[in-house]
mmCIF file of C-alpha atoms and ligand atoms in Angstrom:
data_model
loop_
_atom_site.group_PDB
_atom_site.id
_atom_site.type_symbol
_atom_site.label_atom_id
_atom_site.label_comp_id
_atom_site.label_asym_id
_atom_site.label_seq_id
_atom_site.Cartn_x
_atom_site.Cartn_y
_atom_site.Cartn_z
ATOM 1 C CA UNK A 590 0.000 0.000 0.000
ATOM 2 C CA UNK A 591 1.450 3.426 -0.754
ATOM 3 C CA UNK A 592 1.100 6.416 1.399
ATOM 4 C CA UNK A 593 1.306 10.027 0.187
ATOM 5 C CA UNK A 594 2.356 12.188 3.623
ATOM 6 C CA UNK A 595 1.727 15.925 2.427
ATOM 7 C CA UNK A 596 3.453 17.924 5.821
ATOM 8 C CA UNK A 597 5.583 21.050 6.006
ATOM 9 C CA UNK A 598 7.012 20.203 9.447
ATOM 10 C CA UNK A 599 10.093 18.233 8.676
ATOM 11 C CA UNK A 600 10.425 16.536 12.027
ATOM 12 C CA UNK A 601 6.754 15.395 11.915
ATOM 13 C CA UNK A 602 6.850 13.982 8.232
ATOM 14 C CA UNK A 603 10.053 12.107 8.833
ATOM 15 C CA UNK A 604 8.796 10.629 11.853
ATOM 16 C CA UNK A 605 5.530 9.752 10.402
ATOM 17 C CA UNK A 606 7.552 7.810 7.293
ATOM 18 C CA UNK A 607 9.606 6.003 9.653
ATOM 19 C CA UNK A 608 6.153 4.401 11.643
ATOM 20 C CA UNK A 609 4.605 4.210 8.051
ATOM 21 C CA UNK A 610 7.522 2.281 6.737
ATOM 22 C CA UNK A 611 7.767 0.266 9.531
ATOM 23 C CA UNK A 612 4.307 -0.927 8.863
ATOM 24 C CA UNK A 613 5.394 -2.092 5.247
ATOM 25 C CA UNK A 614 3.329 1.165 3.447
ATOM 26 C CA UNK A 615 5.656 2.269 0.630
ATOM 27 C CA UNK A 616 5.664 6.158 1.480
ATOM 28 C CA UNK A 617 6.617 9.586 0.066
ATOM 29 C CA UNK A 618 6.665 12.582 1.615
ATOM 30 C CA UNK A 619 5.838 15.797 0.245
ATOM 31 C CA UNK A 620 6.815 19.276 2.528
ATOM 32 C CA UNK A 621 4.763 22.282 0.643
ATOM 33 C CA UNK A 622 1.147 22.484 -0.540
ATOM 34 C CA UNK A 623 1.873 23.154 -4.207
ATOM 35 C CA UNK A 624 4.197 19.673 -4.821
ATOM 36 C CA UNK A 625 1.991 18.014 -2.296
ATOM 37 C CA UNK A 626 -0.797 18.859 -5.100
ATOM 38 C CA UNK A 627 0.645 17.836 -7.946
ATOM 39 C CA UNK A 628 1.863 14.342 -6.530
ATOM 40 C CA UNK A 629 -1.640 14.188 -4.777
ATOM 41 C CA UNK A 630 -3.491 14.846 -7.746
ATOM 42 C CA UNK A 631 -1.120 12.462 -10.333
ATOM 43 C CA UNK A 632 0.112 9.752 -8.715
ATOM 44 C CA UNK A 633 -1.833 6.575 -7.897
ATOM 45 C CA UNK A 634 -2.291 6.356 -4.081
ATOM 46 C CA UNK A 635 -3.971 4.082 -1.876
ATOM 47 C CA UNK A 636 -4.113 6.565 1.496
ATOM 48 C CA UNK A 637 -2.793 9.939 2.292
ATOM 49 C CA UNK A 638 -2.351 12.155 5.223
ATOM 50 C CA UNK A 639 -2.535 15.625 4.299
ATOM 51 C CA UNK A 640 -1.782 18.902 6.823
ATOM 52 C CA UNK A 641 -3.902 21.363 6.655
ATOM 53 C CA UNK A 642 -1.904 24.410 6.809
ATOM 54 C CA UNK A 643 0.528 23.967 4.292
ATOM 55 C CA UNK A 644 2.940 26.817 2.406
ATOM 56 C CA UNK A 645 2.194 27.537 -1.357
ATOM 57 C CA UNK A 646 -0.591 28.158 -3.200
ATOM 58 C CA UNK A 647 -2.310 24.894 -1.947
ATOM 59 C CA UNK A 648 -3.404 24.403 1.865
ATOM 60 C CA UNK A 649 -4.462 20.825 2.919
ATOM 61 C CA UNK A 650 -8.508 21.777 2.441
ATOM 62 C CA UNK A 651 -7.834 22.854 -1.128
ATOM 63 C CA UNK A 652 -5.846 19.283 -1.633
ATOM 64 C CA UNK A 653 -8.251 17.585 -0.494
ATOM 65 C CA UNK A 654 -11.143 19.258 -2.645
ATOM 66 C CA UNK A 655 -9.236 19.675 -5.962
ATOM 67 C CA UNK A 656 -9.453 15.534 -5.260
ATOM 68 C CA UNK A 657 -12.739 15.008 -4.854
ATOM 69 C CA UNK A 658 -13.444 16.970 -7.864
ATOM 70 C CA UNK A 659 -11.535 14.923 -10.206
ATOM 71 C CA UNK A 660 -13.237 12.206 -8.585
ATOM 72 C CA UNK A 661 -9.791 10.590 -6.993
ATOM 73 C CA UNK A 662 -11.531 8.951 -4.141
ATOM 74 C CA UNK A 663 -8.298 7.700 -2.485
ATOM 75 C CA UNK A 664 -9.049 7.976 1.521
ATOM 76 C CA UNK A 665 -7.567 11.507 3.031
ATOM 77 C CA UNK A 666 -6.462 12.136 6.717
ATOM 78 C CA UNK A 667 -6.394 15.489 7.388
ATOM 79 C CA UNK A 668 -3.702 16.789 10.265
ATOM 80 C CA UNK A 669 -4.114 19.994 11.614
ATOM 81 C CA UNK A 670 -3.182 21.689 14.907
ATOM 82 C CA UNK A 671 -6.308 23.416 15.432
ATOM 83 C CA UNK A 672 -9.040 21.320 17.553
ATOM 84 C CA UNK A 673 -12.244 23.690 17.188
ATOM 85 C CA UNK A 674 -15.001 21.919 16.120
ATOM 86 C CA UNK A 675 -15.987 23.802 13.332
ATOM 87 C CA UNK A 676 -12.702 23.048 12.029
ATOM 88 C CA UNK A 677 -13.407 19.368 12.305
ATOM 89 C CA UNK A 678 -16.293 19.944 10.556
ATOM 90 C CA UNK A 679 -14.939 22.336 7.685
ATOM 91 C CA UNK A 680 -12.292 19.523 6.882
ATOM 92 C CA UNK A 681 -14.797 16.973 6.470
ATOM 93 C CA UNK A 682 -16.936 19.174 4.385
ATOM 94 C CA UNK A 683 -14.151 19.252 2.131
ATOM 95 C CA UNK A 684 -14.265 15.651 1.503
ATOM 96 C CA UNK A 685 -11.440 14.034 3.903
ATOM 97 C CA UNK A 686 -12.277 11.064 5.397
ATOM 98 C CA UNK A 687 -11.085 11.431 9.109
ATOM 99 C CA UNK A 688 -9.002 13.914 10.827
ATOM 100 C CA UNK A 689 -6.685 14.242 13.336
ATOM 101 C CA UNK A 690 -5.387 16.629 15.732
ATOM 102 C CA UNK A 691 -1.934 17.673 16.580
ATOM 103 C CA UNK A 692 -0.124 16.117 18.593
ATOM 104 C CA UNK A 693 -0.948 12.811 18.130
ATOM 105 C CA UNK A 694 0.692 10.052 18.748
ATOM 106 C CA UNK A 695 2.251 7.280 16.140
ATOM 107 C CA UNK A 696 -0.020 4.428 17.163
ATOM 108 C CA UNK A 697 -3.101 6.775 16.939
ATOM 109 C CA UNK A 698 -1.854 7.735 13.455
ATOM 110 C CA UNK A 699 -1.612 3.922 11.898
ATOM 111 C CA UNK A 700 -4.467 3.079 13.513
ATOM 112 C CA UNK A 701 -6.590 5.733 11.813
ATOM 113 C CA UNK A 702 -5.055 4.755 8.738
ATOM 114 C CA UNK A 703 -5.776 1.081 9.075
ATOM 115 C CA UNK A 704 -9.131 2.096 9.799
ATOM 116 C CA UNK A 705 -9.591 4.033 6.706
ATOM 117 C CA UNK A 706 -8.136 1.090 4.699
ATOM 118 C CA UNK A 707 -10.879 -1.284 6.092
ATOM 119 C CA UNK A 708 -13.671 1.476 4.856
ATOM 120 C CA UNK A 709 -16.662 -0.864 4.259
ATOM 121 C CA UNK A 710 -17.319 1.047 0.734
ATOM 122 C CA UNK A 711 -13.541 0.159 -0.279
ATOM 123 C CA UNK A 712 -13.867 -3.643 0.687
ATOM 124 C CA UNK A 713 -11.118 -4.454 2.036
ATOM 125 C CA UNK A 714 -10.994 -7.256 4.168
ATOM 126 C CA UNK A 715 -8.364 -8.356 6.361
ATOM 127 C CA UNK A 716 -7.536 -11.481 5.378
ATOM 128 C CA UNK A 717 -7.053 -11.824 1.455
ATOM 129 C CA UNK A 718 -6.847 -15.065 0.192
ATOM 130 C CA UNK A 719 -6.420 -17.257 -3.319
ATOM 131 C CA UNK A 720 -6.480 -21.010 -3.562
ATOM 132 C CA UNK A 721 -5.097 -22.202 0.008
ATOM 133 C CA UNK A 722 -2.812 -19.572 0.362
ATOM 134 C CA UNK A 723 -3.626 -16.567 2.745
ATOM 135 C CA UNK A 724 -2.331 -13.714 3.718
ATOM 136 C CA UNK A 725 -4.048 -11.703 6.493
ATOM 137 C CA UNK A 726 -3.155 -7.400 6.400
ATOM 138 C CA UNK A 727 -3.981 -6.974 10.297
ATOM 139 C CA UNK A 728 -1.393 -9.903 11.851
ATOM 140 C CA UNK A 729 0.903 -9.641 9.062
ATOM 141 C CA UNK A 730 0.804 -13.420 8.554
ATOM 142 C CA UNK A 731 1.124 -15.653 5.207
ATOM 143 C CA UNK A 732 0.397 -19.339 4.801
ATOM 144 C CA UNK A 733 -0.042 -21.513 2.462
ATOM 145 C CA UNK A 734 -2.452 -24.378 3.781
ATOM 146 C CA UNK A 735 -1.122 -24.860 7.208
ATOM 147 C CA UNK A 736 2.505 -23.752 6.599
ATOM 148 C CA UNK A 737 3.488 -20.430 7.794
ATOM 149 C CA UNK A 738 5.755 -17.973 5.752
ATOM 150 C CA UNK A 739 7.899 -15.454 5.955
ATOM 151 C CA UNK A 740 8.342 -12.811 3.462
ATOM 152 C CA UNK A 741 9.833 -9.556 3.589
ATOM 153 C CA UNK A 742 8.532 -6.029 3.794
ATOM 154 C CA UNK A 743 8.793 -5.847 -0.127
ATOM 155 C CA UNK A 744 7.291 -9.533 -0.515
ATOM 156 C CA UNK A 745 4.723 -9.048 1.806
ATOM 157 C CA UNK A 746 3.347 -5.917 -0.137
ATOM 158 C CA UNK A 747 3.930 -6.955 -3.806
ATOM 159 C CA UNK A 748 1.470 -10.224 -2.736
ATOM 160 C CA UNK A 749 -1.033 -8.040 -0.462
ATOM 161 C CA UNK A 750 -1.445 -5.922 -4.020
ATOM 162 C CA UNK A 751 -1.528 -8.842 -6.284
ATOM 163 C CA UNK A 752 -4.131 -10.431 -3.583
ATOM 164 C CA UNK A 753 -5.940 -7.500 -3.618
ATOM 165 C CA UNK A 754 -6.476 -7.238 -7.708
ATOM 166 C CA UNK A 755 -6.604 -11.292 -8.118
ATOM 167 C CA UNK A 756 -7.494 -12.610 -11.247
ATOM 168 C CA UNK A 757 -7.123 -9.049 -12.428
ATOM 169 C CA UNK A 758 -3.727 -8.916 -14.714
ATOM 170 C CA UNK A 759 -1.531 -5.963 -13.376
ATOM 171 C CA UNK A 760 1.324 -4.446 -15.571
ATOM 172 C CA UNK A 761 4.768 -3.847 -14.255
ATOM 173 C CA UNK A 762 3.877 -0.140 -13.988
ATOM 174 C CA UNK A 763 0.909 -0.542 -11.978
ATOM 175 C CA UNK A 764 2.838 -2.766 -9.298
ATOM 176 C CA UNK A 765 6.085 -0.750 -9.324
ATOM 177 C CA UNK A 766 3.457 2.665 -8.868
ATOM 178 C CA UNK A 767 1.716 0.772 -5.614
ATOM 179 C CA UNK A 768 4.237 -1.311 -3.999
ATOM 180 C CA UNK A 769 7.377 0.947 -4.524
ATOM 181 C CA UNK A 770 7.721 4.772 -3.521
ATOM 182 C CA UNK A 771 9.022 7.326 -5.614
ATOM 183 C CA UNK A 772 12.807 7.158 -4.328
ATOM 184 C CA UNK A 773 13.094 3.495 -4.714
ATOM 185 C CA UNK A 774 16.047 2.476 -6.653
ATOM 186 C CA UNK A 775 13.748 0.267 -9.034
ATOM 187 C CA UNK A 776 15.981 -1.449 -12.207
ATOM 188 C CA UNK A 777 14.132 -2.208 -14.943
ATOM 189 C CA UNK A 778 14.015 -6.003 -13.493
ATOM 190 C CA UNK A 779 12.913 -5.505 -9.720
ATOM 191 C CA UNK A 780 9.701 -6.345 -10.467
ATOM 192 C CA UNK A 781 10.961 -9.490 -12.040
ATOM 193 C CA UNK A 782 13.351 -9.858 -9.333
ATOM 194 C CA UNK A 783 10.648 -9.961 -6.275
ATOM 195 C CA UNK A 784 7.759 -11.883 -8.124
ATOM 196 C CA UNK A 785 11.165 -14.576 -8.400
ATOM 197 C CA UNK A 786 11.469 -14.157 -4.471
ATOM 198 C CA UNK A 787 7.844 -14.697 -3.812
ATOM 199 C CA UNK A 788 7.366 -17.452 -6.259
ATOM 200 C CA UNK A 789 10.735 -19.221 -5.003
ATOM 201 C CA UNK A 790 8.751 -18.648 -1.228
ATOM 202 C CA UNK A 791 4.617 -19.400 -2.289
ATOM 203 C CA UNK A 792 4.602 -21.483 -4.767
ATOM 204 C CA UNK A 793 7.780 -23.389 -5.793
ATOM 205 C CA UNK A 794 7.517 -25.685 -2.334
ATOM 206 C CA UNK A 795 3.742 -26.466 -2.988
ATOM 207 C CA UNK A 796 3.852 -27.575 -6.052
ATOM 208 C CA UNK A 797 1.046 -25.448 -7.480
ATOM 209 C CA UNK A 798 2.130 -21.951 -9.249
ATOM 210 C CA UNK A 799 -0.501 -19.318 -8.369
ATOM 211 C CA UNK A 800 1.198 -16.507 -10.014
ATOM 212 C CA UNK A 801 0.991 -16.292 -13.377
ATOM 213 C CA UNK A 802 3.398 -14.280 -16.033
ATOM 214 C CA UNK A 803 1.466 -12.274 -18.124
ATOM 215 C CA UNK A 804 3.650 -12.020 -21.496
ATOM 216 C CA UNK A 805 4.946 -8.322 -22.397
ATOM 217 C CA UNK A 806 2.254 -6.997 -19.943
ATOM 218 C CA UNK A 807 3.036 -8.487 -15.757
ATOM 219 C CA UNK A 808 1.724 -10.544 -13.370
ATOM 220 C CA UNK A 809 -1.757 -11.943 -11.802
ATOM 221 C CA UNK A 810 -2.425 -14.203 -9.176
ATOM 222 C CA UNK A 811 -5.159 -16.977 -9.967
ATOM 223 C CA UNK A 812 -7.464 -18.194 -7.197
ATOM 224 C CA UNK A 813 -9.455 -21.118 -9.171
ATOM 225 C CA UNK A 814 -12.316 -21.389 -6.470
ATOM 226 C CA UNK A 815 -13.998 -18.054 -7.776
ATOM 227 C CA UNK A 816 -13.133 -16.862 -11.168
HETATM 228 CA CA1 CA B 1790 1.710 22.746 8.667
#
């Protein structure tokens, strides 16, 4: 999952990337309104937090609602160190989906954004599954039948995305744009590289391949119950 943090205060958006990477989301950070715009408004992102007061042309409100009018319906959590109530309500006017005041801590933070992730209108449940292989986004866990394995950070979210889109065929692009940030050193074959990893990890010991090569294009995972 890839996180978009849009927040002037240095300290703040570092720490936040730290906790955020240390949760497995793929993260950049953005520190003014006007490139927090752009990337907000181009790039394909699965959550971001967004301050409200922001320098540049753009504040956090004006993100948020240049969003929802291009119809990017990608869940927003707006920051903001004012606590008034109308401001509560002024944010979610402008079409962010939860908001939180400053200071907060870490653990408040990802759990708001685990909650927004769960949205019942997004469906997304927490345990995503294919054939008799599992993985479940709360605990962190992957099996395959009974047998427990371990993947890495990187694994872990390049299967969580092709769970997430299964039987869908995704191209390289679309998996590099949601499982890698923008400063990742990707080489033209890291996609190739980790789908190796997983496969050598999921599949190769059980016998049965569940992710498939789609020539010139990427990759899909199959789940034959429900096609
Ligand atoms: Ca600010």
């Amino acid at each position: 999952m890839r996180v978009l943090v849009v927040e002037d205060e240095h300290k703040i958006a570092r720490a936040l990337k730290k906790a955020l990477e240390q949760e497995h989301y793929a993260v950049d950070v953005s520190y003014d309104g006007d490139d927090g715009y752009a990337m907000a408004t181009t790039e394909p992102y699965d959550i971001m937090i967004i301050d409200r007061m922001l320098p540049g042309d753009h504040d956090g409100i004006d993100i948020v609602k240049a969003l929802r009018e291009k119809q990017i319906k990608t869940p927003v959590l707006l920051l903001t160190a004012l606590g008034r109530v109308e401001d509560k309500t002024f944010g979610l006017d402008s079409g962010a989906d939860d908001y939180l005041v400053k200071p907060f801590s870490v653990e408040e933070l990802l759990a708001r954004v685990r909650a927004l992730l769960r949205r019942p209108n997004e469906v997304k449940p927490t345990v995503l599954d294919a054939d008799d292989l599992e993985l479940d986004t709360a605990n962190r866990k992957v099996k395959r039948g009974k047998t427990e394995i371990r993947l890495t950070s990187k694994e872990f979210g390049l299967l969580e995305y092709l769970l997430r889109n299964k039987n869908r065929p995704l191209s390289k692009d679309s998996i590099m744009q949601h499982v890698w940030d923008y400063d990742a050193d990707i080489l033209p074959n890291t996609i190739e590289v980790y789908i190796k990893y997983l496969r050598a990890k999921i599949d190769k010991p059980f016998g049965k391949g569940l992710i498939k090569t789609v020539r010139g294009f990427g990759y899909k995972i199959e789940d034959s119950k429900k096609k």
